[in-house]
């Protein structure tokens, strides 16, 4: 460990409430409270964490496809979503009750940040009056842009009145994709269209005396942030939005966050290509003074060059170890200051959930995945404001073993996350550790343990096969 070497400051670890929470939030109290506890709790019971202590919760601002029902064109009812627009056209904050319940549970558990994200403008403001595009072009009716911005402001103020106090707004999602298949709510945008919308939203926030920050641009893949790739009018988003010489510069707007967000999909395999892309991203980010990077959405999709397939649930360690590797690379190669999972609760047969449920709108069983606890090895212990510090490893196989370190600049507490993807036990000794005036606690996630507290000797201990271990060094 080299705490004298500092990197990025961590903003948060989070997950989103799409799409299941609209139903699960109305399940019986014992079920929804248990699920919320797994996601949000920072409490300990007999030294063991009750949950993974997320520090960000992402709230889906639905576009109103749920109210349209089958006429929405979105076949899967669970991928439709309510808006807060009532039948009379006014804002109705009694809607989306399940989502609001979970957002309140997050706040009551001490989740530090709440972000509102929009996949599509409400259907009242779209060109085709649906929540997805018909032609692969932006579905926002330009004459309704101010209405959309004012709607976001009104919902923000409404949630404030409910005691939720959102902190961020993300008005576009994966603008590179066409969103024309009706698989879910979504709208593409050109970079110039994002600029126009963000300026309009910035103006609305000013007019309503709202202090929120606007998060852009939720790029569908991280390479769209630094290269044109196959989307020339939707790529190079770092320079487009944050280079002062760009005609589309947004960095001078007082509500725009000095962080740009992207999604890690389809860029995580093979491991060498994954690290190279993230180094390029980090270099581009560092060319803009003061700019941070948020990895704002990920789950395991696609074939991943044969390393792992996103189809079919896996509640065990195979997916958890792959996820841990992705988190490690995003934090250490791209210097992400935030890391967010996609759907916290999934009813599907994909590797897209931290917690899985029966696809039942009123009640059902829920199932913890090891991916939940793998994320918890980071999120539960690395809190907002921690700084990533230097860690050096001396191992033979650095494609199977990973280590990252973080420090609280105030308390000087250090968190070390160790990942062993090997099928063999690994002997570990720590250099730079002094037992004097220091308390060490260790938490293990493997096939038989979920953040289980274990006793280790720092001079020499074993890192279990196919495991993730978090070490916490605190002053006595």
Short mmCIF file of C-alpha atoms in Angstrom, two decimals:
data_model
loop_
_atom_site.label_atom_id
_atom_site.label_comp_id
_atom_site.label_asym_id
_atom_site.label_seq_id
_atom_site.Cartn_x
_atom_site.Cartn_y
_atom_site.Cartn_z
CA UNK A 1 0.00 0.00 0.00
CA UNK A 2 1.20 3.49 -0.84
CA UNK A 3 -1.23 5.99 0.74
CA UNK A 4 1.10 8.84 -0.17
CA UNK A 5 0.18 8.28 -3.85
CA UNK A 6 -3.30 9.66 -4.56
CA UNK A 7 -5.63 9.34 -7.51
CA UNK A 8 -9.36 10.16 -7.96
CA UNK A 9 -11.80 10.99 -5.17
CA UNK A 10 -14.76 8.62 -5.01
CA UNK A 11 -18.19 10.21 -5.42
CA UNK A 12 -20.44 7.18 -4.98
CA UNK A 13 -21.43 3.60 -5.77
CA UNK A 14 -25.00 3.14 -6.95
CA UNK A 15 -27.71 1.23 -8.80
CA UNK A 16 -31.00 2.08 -10.53
CA UNK A 17 -34.66 1.39 -9.74
CA UNK A 18 -35.58 0.42 -13.32
CA UNK A 19 -37.77 -1.46 -14.07
CA UNK A 20 -38.95 -3.71 -11.24
CA UNK A 21 -39.11 -1.25 -8.38
CA UNK A 22 -42.38 0.22 -9.66
CA UNK A 23 -43.94 -3.12 -8.63
CA UNK A 24 -41.62 -4.32 -5.85
CA UNK A 25 -42.06 -1.01 -4.08
CA UNK A 26 -45.69 -2.02 -3.53
CA UNK A 27 -44.97 -5.58 -2.36
CA UNK A 28 -45.73 -6.56 1.26
CA UNK A 29 -43.68 -4.63 3.80
CA UNK A 30 -41.54 -7.55 4.92
CA UNK A 31 -40.41 -8.27 1.35
CA UNK A 32 -39.73 -4.74 0.16
CA UNK A 33 -38.03 -3.81 3.43
CA UNK A 34 -35.76 -6.85 3.20
CA UNK A 35 -34.78 -5.97 -0.38
CA UNK A 36 -34.16 -2.32 0.55
CA UNK A 37 -32.06 -3.46 3.50
CA UNK A 38 -29.82 -5.55 1.23
CA UNK A 39 -29.24 -2.60 -1.08
CA UNK A 40 -28.99 0.31 1.31
CA UNK A 41 -28.13 -0.75 4.84
CA UNK A 42 -24.83 0.27 6.43
CA UNK A 43 -25.69 -1.50 9.68
CA UNK A 44 -23.71 -4.43 11.08
CA UNK A 45 -25.06 -7.48 12.92
CA UNK A 46 -22.47 -9.48 14.87
CA UNK A 47 -19.78 -7.73 12.84
CA UNK A 48 -21.35 -8.69 9.51
CA UNK A 49 -22.84 -6.10 7.10
CA UNK A 50 -26.60 -6.36 6.62
CA UNK A 51 -26.41 -4.81 3.16
CA UNK A 52 -24.09 -3.29 0.60
CA UNK A 53 -24.57 0.35 1.66
CA UNK A 54 -25.08 2.00 -1.73
CA UNK A 55 -24.33 5.73 -1.71
CA UNK A 56 -26.34 6.62 -4.85
CA UNK A 57 -29.85 5.62 -5.91
CA UNK A 58 -30.93 6.27 -9.49
CA UNK A 59 -34.64 7.05 -9.93
CA UNK A 60 -36.18 6.38 -13.35
CA UNK A 61 -38.32 9.30 -14.54
CA UNK A 62 -40.72 7.25 -16.63
CA UNK A 63 -42.20 8.58 -19.84
CA UNK A 64 -45.78 7.39 -19.32
CA UNK A 65 -45.77 4.23 -21.41
CA UNK A 66 -47.32 2.36 -18.45
CA UNK A 67 -50.44 4.50 -18.70
CA UNK A 68 -50.70 3.63 -22.41
CA UNK A 69 -50.65 -0.10 -21.71
CA UNK A 70 -50.40 -2.35 -24.76
CA UNK A 71 -50.92 0.70 -27.01
CA UNK A 72 -47.48 1.92 -25.90
CA UNK A 73 -45.88 -0.52 -28.33
CA UNK A 74 -43.62 -1.81 -25.54
CA UNK A 75 -44.59 -5.46 -25.25
CA UNK A 76 -43.03 -6.18 -21.85
CA UNK A 77 -45.21 -4.53 -19.19
CA UNK A 78 -42.26 -4.45 -16.83
CA UNK A 79 -40.33 -2.17 -19.20
CA UNK A 80 -43.07 0.40 -19.38
CA UNK A 81 -42.97 3.16 -16.79
CA UNK A 82 -45.26 5.76 -15.25
CA UNK A 83 -44.71 9.47 -15.55
CA UNK A 84 -45.79 12.05 -12.97
CA UNK A 85 -48.23 13.65 -15.40
CA UNK A 86 -51.81 13.14 -14.28
CA UNK A 87 -54.91 12.65 -16.42
CA UNK A 88 -55.57 16.40 -16.35
CA UNK A 89 -52.04 17.21 -17.52
CA UNK A 90 -50.90 18.47 -14.10
CA UNK A 91 -48.10 17.02 -11.98
CA UNK A 92 -49.39 14.22 -9.77
CA UNK A 93 -46.84 13.22 -7.12
CA UNK A 94 -49.03 10.33 -5.96
CA UNK A 95 -47.92 8.39 -9.02
CA UNK A 96 -44.89 6.06 -9.21
CA UNK A 97 -45.63 5.14 -5.58
CA UNK A 98 -43.42 2.05 -5.57
CA UNK A 99 -40.42 4.01 -6.79
CA UNK A 100 -41.04 6.78 -4.28
CA UNK A 101 -41.23 4.22 -1.46
CA UNK A 102 -37.81 2.83 -2.36
CA UNK A 103 -36.30 6.30 -2.73
CA UNK A 104 -37.54 7.11 0.78
CA UNK A 105 -36.13 3.83 2.09
CA UNK A 106 -32.79 4.73 0.52
CA UNK A 107 -32.76 8.12 2.22
CA UNK A 108 -33.81 6.68 5.58
CA UNK A 109 -30.90 4.22 5.33
CA UNK A 110 -28.44 7.07 4.77
CA UNK A 111 -27.94 6.79 1.01
CA UNK A 112 -26.17 10.06 0.30
CA UNK A 113 -27.32 10.88 -3.23
CA UNK A 114 -30.43 10.58 -5.41
CA UNK A 115 -30.28 10.99 -9.20
CA UNK A 116 -33.26 11.36 -11.53
CA UNK A 117 -32.68 9.89 -14.99
CA UNK A 118 -34.81 10.04 -18.12
CA UNK A 119 -34.72 7.42 -20.86
CA UNK A 120 -37.36 9.27 -22.89
CA UNK A 121 -39.27 12.52 -22.55
CA UNK A 122 -42.87 12.00 -21.39
CA UNK A 123 -45.09 10.88 -24.25
CA UNK A 124 -46.87 14.25 -24.18
CA UNK A 125 -43.60 15.83 -25.39
CA UNK A 126 -42.48 13.30 -28.00
CA UNK A 127 -42.91 13.47 -31.76
CA UNK A 128 -44.78 10.18 -32.08
CA UNK A 129 -46.51 10.30 -28.67
CA UNK A 130 -44.73 7.11 -27.74
CA UNK A 131 -41.84 6.51 -25.34
CA UNK A 132 -39.45 5.28 -28.03
CA UNK A 133 -38.33 6.59 -31.40
CA UNK A 134 -39.93 5.65 -34.71
CA UNK A 135 -37.04 6.58 -36.98
CA UNK A 136 -33.79 6.37 -35.02
CA UNK A 137 -33.81 10.14 -34.51
CA UNK A 138 -34.49 12.18 -31.41
CA UNK A 139 -38.08 11.68 -30.34
CA UNK A 140 -38.27 14.97 -28.43
CA UNK A 141 -40.65 17.42 -30.09
CA UNK A 142 -38.45 20.54 -30.29
CA UNK A 143 -41.44 22.77 -29.61
CA UNK A 144 -41.89 20.88 -26.32
CA UNK A 145 -38.28 21.11 -25.13
CA UNK A 146 -39.05 23.79 -22.53
CA UNK A 147 -42.10 21.81 -21.40
CA UNK A 148 -39.87 18.76 -20.86
CA UNK A 149 -37.34 20.82 -18.89
CA UNK A 150 -40.08 22.40 -16.77
CA UNK A 151 -41.57 18.96 -16.16
CA UNK A 152 -38.24 17.74 -14.78
CA UNK A 153 -38.03 20.83 -12.56
CA UNK A 154 -41.60 20.31 -11.32
CA UNK A 155 -40.99 16.66 -10.45
CA UNK A 156 -37.73 17.63 -8.74
CA UNK A 157 -39.60 20.14 -6.57
CA UNK A 158 -42.37 17.61 -5.93
CA UNK A 159 -39.88 15.02 -4.72
CA UNK A 160 -38.31 17.69 -2.54
CA UNK A 161 -41.69 18.26 -0.92
CA UNK A 162 -41.83 14.53 -0.23
CA UNK A 163 -38.52 14.89 1.63
CA UNK A 164 -36.36 13.15 -0.97
CA UNK A 165 -33.99 16.00 -1.99
CA UNK A 166 -32.55 14.77 -5.32
CA UNK A 167 -29.04 15.95 -6.13
CA UNK A 168 -28.54 15.13 -9.83
CA UNK A 169 -30.57 15.04 -13.05
CA UNK A 170 -29.59 12.96 -16.08
CA UNK A 171 -31.82 14.03 -19.01
CA UNK A 172 -30.56 11.64 -21.72
CA UNK A 173 -29.58 7.97 -21.75
CA UNK A 174 -27.37 6.16 -24.27
CA UNK A 175 -28.04 8.73 -27.01
CA UNK A 176 -26.01 6.68 -29.52
CA UNK A 177 -28.63 3.93 -29.83
CA UNK A 178 -31.63 4.23 -32.15
CA UNK A 179 -34.27 3.08 -29.60
CA UNK A 180 -36.67 2.15 -32.39
CA UNK A 181 -37.58 -1.42 -31.51
CA UNK A 182 -40.03 -0.78 -28.66
CA UNK A 183 -38.02 -2.94 -26.29
CA UNK A 184 -38.12 -0.23 -23.63
CA UNK A 185 -38.44 3.53 -23.23
CA UNK A 186 -35.64 5.39 -25.00
CA UNK A 187 -34.67 8.24 -27.32
CA UNK A 188 -31.51 8.92 -29.32
CA UNK A 189 -29.92 12.38 -29.49
CA UNK A 190 -27.23 14.06 -31.56
CA UNK A 191 -24.62 15.92 -29.52
CA UNK A 192 -26.06 19.23 -30.75
CA UNK A 193 -29.51 18.16 -29.53
CA UNK A 194 -28.11 17.27 -26.11
CA UNK A 195 -26.55 20.73 -25.92
CA UNK A 196 -29.87 22.39 -26.73
CA UNK A 197 -31.76 20.31 -24.16
CA UNK A 198 -29.17 20.81 -21.42
CA UNK A 199 -29.17 24.58 -21.94
CA UNK A 200 -32.95 24.61 -21.72
CA UNK A 201 -32.91 22.46 -18.59
CA UNK A 202 -30.21 24.66 -17.05
CA UNK A 203 -32.45 27.68 -17.65
CA UNK A 204 -35.44 25.94 -16.06
CA UNK A 205 -33.45 24.98 -12.98
CA UNK A 206 -32.32 28.60 -12.63
CA UNK A 207 -35.87 29.90 -12.96
CA UNK A 208 -37.07 27.47 -10.28
CA UNK A 209 -34.13 28.11 -7.93
CA UNK A 210 -33.13 24.44 -8.03
CA UNK A 211 -29.58 23.62 -6.98
CA UNK A 212 -29.28 20.25 -8.74
CA UNK A 213 -26.45 19.33 -11.09
CA UNK A 214 -27.02 17.98 -14.61
CA UNK A 215 -25.19 14.74 -15.46
CA UNK A 216 -24.24 14.13 -19.10
CA UNK A 217 -24.08 12.14 -21.31
CA UNK A 218 -24.62 8.48 -20.28
CA UNK A 219 -22.73 7.30 -23.37
CA UNK A 220 -23.77 3.81 -24.53
CA UNK A 221 -20.12 2.67 -24.64
CA UNK A 222 -17.10 4.36 -23.11
CA UNK A 223 -15.30 4.80 -26.45
CA UNK A 224 -18.03 7.22 -27.59
CA UNK A 225 -16.68 9.56 -24.94
CA UNK A 226 -13.29 9.94 -26.65
CA UNK A 227 -13.69 8.86 -30.29
CA UNK A 228 -16.20 9.23 -33.11
CA UNK A 229 -16.36 5.46 -33.66
CA UNK A 230 -19.44 4.57 -35.69
CA UNK A 231 -21.46 7.54 -34.39
CA UNK A 232 -19.64 10.68 -35.65
CA UNK A 233 -22.36 13.12 -34.57
CA UNK A 234 -22.80 11.34 -31.23
CA UNK A 235 -19.19 10.58 -30.32
CA UNK A 236 -16.17 12.47 -28.94
CA UNK A 237 -18.41 13.68 -26.14
CA UNK A 238 -15.66 14.71 -23.72
CA UNK A 239 -14.22 17.31 -26.08
CA UNK A 240 -17.63 18.20 -27.52
CA UNK A 241 -19.11 19.17 -24.17
CA UNK A 242 -16.10 20.14 -22.05
CA UNK A 243 -13.37 21.52 -24.35
CA UNK A 244 -13.67 25.32 -24.16
CA UNK A 245 -12.88 25.62 -27.86
CA UNK A 246 -15.88 23.45 -28.82
CA UNK A 247 -18.95 25.20 -30.26
CA UNK A 248 -20.99 22.79 -28.10
CA UNK A 249 -19.17 23.63 -24.85
CA UNK A 250 -21.35 23.16 -21.76
CA UNK A 251 -18.79 23.47 -18.98
CA UNK A 252 -19.68 27.09 -18.27
CA UNK A 253 -23.29 26.33 -17.33
CA UNK A 254 -23.62 26.55 -13.57
CA UNK A 255 -25.86 23.47 -13.30
CA UNK A 256 -23.69 21.15 -15.42
CA UNK A 257 -21.71 18.71 -13.31
CA UNK A 258 -17.96 18.62 -13.92
CA UNK A 259 -18.22 14.89 -14.50
CA UNK A 260 -19.03 13.06 -17.71
CA UNK A 261 -20.75 9.70 -17.56
CA UNK A 262 -20.51 6.59 -19.71
CA UNK A 263 -21.51 2.93 -19.67
CA UNK A 264 -19.07 0.02 -19.60
CA UNK A 265 -21.16 -2.24 -21.84
CA UNK A 266 -19.42 -4.16 -24.63
CA UNK A 267 -15.95 -2.90 -23.68
CA UNK A 268 -14.90 -5.27 -20.89
CA UNK A 269 -13.40 -8.19 -22.84
CA UNK A 270 -10.81 -9.36 -23.54
CA UNK A 271 -8.96 -8.03 -20.53
CA UNK A 272 -6.09 -6.35 -22.41
CA UNK A 273 -8.43 -4.51 -24.78
CA UNK A 274 -10.55 -3.53 -21.79
CA UNK A 275 -7.62 -1.96 -19.96
CA UNK A 276 -6.36 -0.20 -23.11
CA UNK A 277 -9.76 1.45 -23.72
CA UNK A 278 -9.89 2.63 -20.13
CA UNK A 279 -6.40 4.11 -20.26
CA UNK A 280 -7.41 6.04 -23.40
CA UNK A 281 -10.53 7.26 -21.59
CA UNK A 282 -8.51 8.35 -18.56
CA UNK A 283 -6.04 10.23 -20.76
CA UNK A 284 -8.87 12.07 -22.50
CA UNK A 285 -10.53 12.94 -19.18
CA UNK A 286 -7.25 14.27 -17.78
CA UNK A 287 -6.90 16.62 -20.76
CA UNK A 288 -9.84 18.64 -19.35
CA UNK A 289 -8.85 20.32 -16.05
CA UNK A 290 -11.23 19.46 -13.21
CA UNK A 291 -13.28 16.91 -15.17
CA UNK A 292 -14.20 13.60 -13.49
CA UNK A 293 -15.60 10.39 -14.98
CA UNK A 294 -18.63 8.47 -13.74
CA UNK A 295 -19.25 4.89 -14.85
CA UNK A 296 -23.00 5.28 -14.60
CA UNK A 297 -24.39 1.97 -15.84
CA UNK A 298 -23.31 -1.63 -16.30
CA UNK A 299 -24.53 -5.20 -16.17
CA UNK A 300 -23.14 -8.26 -17.93
CA UNK A 301 -24.41 -8.25 -21.53
CA UNK A 302 -23.38 -10.04 -24.70
CA UNK A 303 -20.78 -12.71 -25.29
CA UNK A 304 -17.74 -10.82 -23.94
CA UNK A 305 -15.29 -12.51 -26.33
CA UNK A 306 -16.17 -15.88 -24.86
CA UNK A 307 -15.19 -14.91 -21.31
CA UNK A 308 -18.75 -14.88 -20.00
CA UNK A 309 -22.23 -14.79 -21.54
CA UNK A 310 -24.82 -12.28 -20.37
CA UNK A 311 -27.69 -14.71 -20.90
CA UNK A 312 -29.12 -16.73 -17.99
CA UNK A 313 -29.00 -15.89 -14.30
CA UNK A 314 -25.96 -16.81 -12.29
CA UNK A 315 -26.33 -16.36 -8.55
CA UNK A 316 -22.82 -17.71 -7.94
CA UNK A 317 -19.22 -16.55 -8.06
CA UNK A 318 -18.51 -16.79 -11.81
CA UNK A 319 -20.46 -13.62 -12.57
CA UNK A 320 -19.41 -12.01 -9.29
CA UNK A 321 -15.72 -12.37 -10.08
CA UNK A 322 -16.20 -11.01 -13.59
CA UNK A 323 -18.12 -8.06 -12.16
CA UNK A 324 -15.41 -7.42 -9.57
CA UNK A 325 -12.80 -7.34 -12.33
CA UNK A 326 -14.86 -4.79 -14.29
CA UNK A 327 -15.22 -2.58 -11.21
CA UNK A 328 -11.49 -2.87 -10.55
CA UNK A 329 -10.60 -1.86 -14.11
CA UNK A 330 -13.06 1.02 -14.16
CA UNK A 331 -11.66 2.37 -10.91
CA UNK A 332 -7.97 1.82 -11.60
CA UNK A 333 -7.56 2.24 -15.38
CA UNK A 334 -10.23 4.81 -16.24
CA UNK A 335 -10.05 6.42 -12.78
CA UNK A 336 -13.83 6.41 -12.44
CA UNK A 337 -14.95 8.42 -9.43
CA UNK A 338 -18.34 6.69 -9.43
CA UNK A 339 -19.56 3.20 -10.31
CA UNK A 340 -23.20 2.23 -10.91
CA UNK A 341 -24.95 -1.06 -11.61
CA UNK A 342 -27.96 -1.13 -13.96
CA UNK A 343 -31.10 -2.72 -12.48
CA UNK A 344 -30.85 -3.37 -8.77
CA UNK A 345 -33.75 -5.84 -8.88
CA UNK A 346 -34.37 -8.07 -11.90
CA UNK A 347 -37.17 -10.47 -12.88
CA UNK A 348 -35.23 -11.66 -15.94
CA UNK A 349 -33.09 -14.63 -16.92
CA UNK A 350 -30.03 -12.47 -17.60
CA UNK A 351 -26.98 -11.37 -15.63
CA UNK A 352 -28.56 -7.98 -15.03
CA UNK A 353 -29.63 -8.04 -11.38
CA UNK A 354 -28.08 -7.67 -7.96
CA UNK A 355 -31.24 -9.18 -6.51
CA UNK A 356 -33.59 -11.38 -8.51
CA UNK A 357 -37.33 -11.76 -8.04
CA UNK A 358 -40.26 -13.76 -9.29
CA UNK A 359 -41.92 -11.82 -12.11
CA UNK A 360 -44.99 -11.06 -10.07
CA UNK A 361 -46.36 -7.54 -9.69
CA UNK A 362 -47.99 -8.03 -6.27
CA UNK A 363 -45.73 -10.42 -4.32
CA UNK A 364 -43.10 -13.09 -4.78
CA UNK A 365 -39.79 -14.48 -3.65
CA UNK A 366 -36.45 -12.72 -3.97
CA UNK A 367 -32.97 -14.18 -4.42
CA UNK A 368 -29.60 -12.66 -3.54
CA UNK A 369 -26.84 -12.97 -6.12
CA UNK A 370 -23.13 -13.04 -5.44
CA UNK A 371 -22.91 -10.00 -7.71
CA UNK A 372 -24.76 -8.08 -4.99
CA UNK A 373 -22.11 -8.94 -2.44
CA UNK A 374 -19.22 -8.50 -4.89
CA UNK A 375 -20.35 -4.90 -5.41
CA UNK A 376 -20.69 -4.67 -1.63
CA UNK A 377 -16.99 -5.46 -1.19
CA UNK A 378 -16.50 -2.01 -2.72
CA UNK A 379 -19.66 0.00 -2.00
CA UNK A 380 -20.10 -0.88 1.67
CA UNK A 381 -16.61 0.25 2.69
CA UNK A 382 -15.44 2.83 0.11
CA UNK A 383 -17.52 5.85 1.00
CA UNK A 384 -18.02 9.18 -0.82
CA UNK A 385 -14.92 11.32 -0.31
CA UNK A 386 -12.47 8.42 -0.12
CA UNK A 387 -9.43 8.76 -2.34
CA UNK A 388 -7.91 5.95 -4.37
CA UNK A 389 -4.32 5.30 -3.32
CA UNK A 390 -1.37 3.46 -4.78
CA UNK A 391 -1.17 -0.33 -4.48
CA UNK A 392 1.57 -2.51 -5.91
CA UNK A 393 1.33 -6.27 -6.35
CA UNK A 394 3.99 -8.88 -6.86
CA UNK A 395 2.16 -11.86 -8.41
CA UNK A 396 2.69 -14.17 -11.35
CA UNK A 397 -0.78 -13.89 -12.91
CA UNK A 398 -2.15 -10.35 -12.99
CA UNK A 399 -5.08 -11.37 -15.19
CA UNK A 400 -6.54 -13.34 -12.29
CA UNK A 401 -5.52 -11.33 -9.22
CA UNK A 402 -6.35 -7.68 -8.61
CA UNK A 403 -5.86 -5.20 -5.78
CA UNK A 404 -7.01 -1.63 -5.25
CA UNK A 405 -6.75 0.70 -2.28
CA UNK A 406 -8.70 3.68 -0.95
CA UNK A 407 -8.28 6.08 1.98
CA UNK A 408 -10.54 8.40 3.92
CA UNK A 409 -8.51 11.66 3.98
CA UNK A 410 -10.12 12.65 7.28
CA UNK A 411 -9.90 9.53 9.43
CA UNK A 412 -7.02 7.96 7.44
CA UNK A 413 -8.97 4.69 7.34
CA UNK A 414 -7.69 2.53 4.47
CA UNK A 415 -9.75 0.05 2.47
CA UNK A 416 -8.01 -2.60 0.37
CA UNK A 417 -10.02 -4.78 -2.06
CA UNK A 418 -8.38 -8.05 -3.15
CA UNK A 419 -9.79 -10.25 -5.93
CA UNK A 420 -8.59 -13.80 -6.56
CA UNK A 421 -10.18 -15.34 -9.66
CA UNK A 422 -7.87 -18.35 -9.49
CA UNK A 423 -9.15 -21.75 -8.44
CA UNK A 424 -6.21 -21.98 -6.01
CA UNK A 425 -5.64 -20.33 -2.64
CA UNK A 426 -3.15 -17.46 -2.74
CA UNK A 427 -0.70 -16.64 0.02
CA UNK A 428 -0.59 -12.90 0.77
CA UNK A 429 1.66 -10.68 2.85
CA UNK A 430 1.18 -6.93 3.26
CA UNK A 431 4.00 -4.46 3.01
CA UNK A 432 3.59 -0.95 4.36
CA UNK A 433 1.29 -2.14 7.12
CA UNK A 434 2.08 -1.34 10.72
CA UNK A 435 0.08 -3.09 13.44
CA UNK A 436 0.88 -0.29 15.86
CA UNK A 437 -2.21 1.86 16.52
CA UNK A 438 -4.12 0.08 13.72
CA UNK A 439 -7.13 -2.21 13.76
CA UNK A 440 -7.58 -4.60 10.84
CA UNK A 441 -10.91 -6.15 9.81
CA UNK A 442 -11.45 -8.46 6.85
CA UNK A 443 -14.65 -9.33 4.96
CA UNK A 444 -14.87 -12.29 2.59
CA UNK A 445 -17.20 -13.00 -0.33
CA UNK A 446 -16.94 -16.43 -1.94
CA UNK A 447 -19.28 -19.30 -2.76
CA UNK A 448 -20.01 -19.84 0.94
CA UNK A 449 -19.74 -16.31 2.34
CA UNK A 450 -21.31 -12.88 1.79
CA UNK A 451 -19.09 -10.17 3.29
CA UNK A 452 -18.35 -12.58 6.11
CA UNK A 453 -16.01 -11.11 8.77
CA UNK A 454 -12.89 -13.28 9.14
CA UNK A 455 -9.74 -13.16 11.23
CA UNK A 456 -6.42 -12.83 9.39
CA UNK A 457 -2.80 -12.14 10.26
CA UNK A 458 -1.50 -9.29 8.07
CA UNK A 459 2.06 -10.62 7.97
CA UNK A 460 0.87 -13.72 6.12
CA UNK A 461 -2.65 -14.86 5.26
CA UNK A 462 -4.51 -16.78 2.59
CA UNK A 463 -6.76 -15.27 -0.03
CA UNK A 464 -9.40 -17.88 -0.70
CA UNK A 465 -9.80 -19.33 -4.18
CA UNK A 466 -12.40 -17.53 -6.33
CA UNK A 467 -13.03 -14.87 -3.73
CA UNK A 468 -13.16 -11.16 -3.04
CA UNK A 469 -11.80 -9.85 0.24
CA UNK A 470 -12.00 -6.35 1.67
CA UNK A 471 -9.51 -5.28 4.34
CA UNK A 472 -10.30 -2.24 6.49
CA UNK A 473 -7.45 -0.58 8.39
CA UNK A 474 -8.63 1.85 11.08
CA UNK A 475 -6.86 3.83 13.77
CA UNK A 476 -7.34 2.42 17.26
#
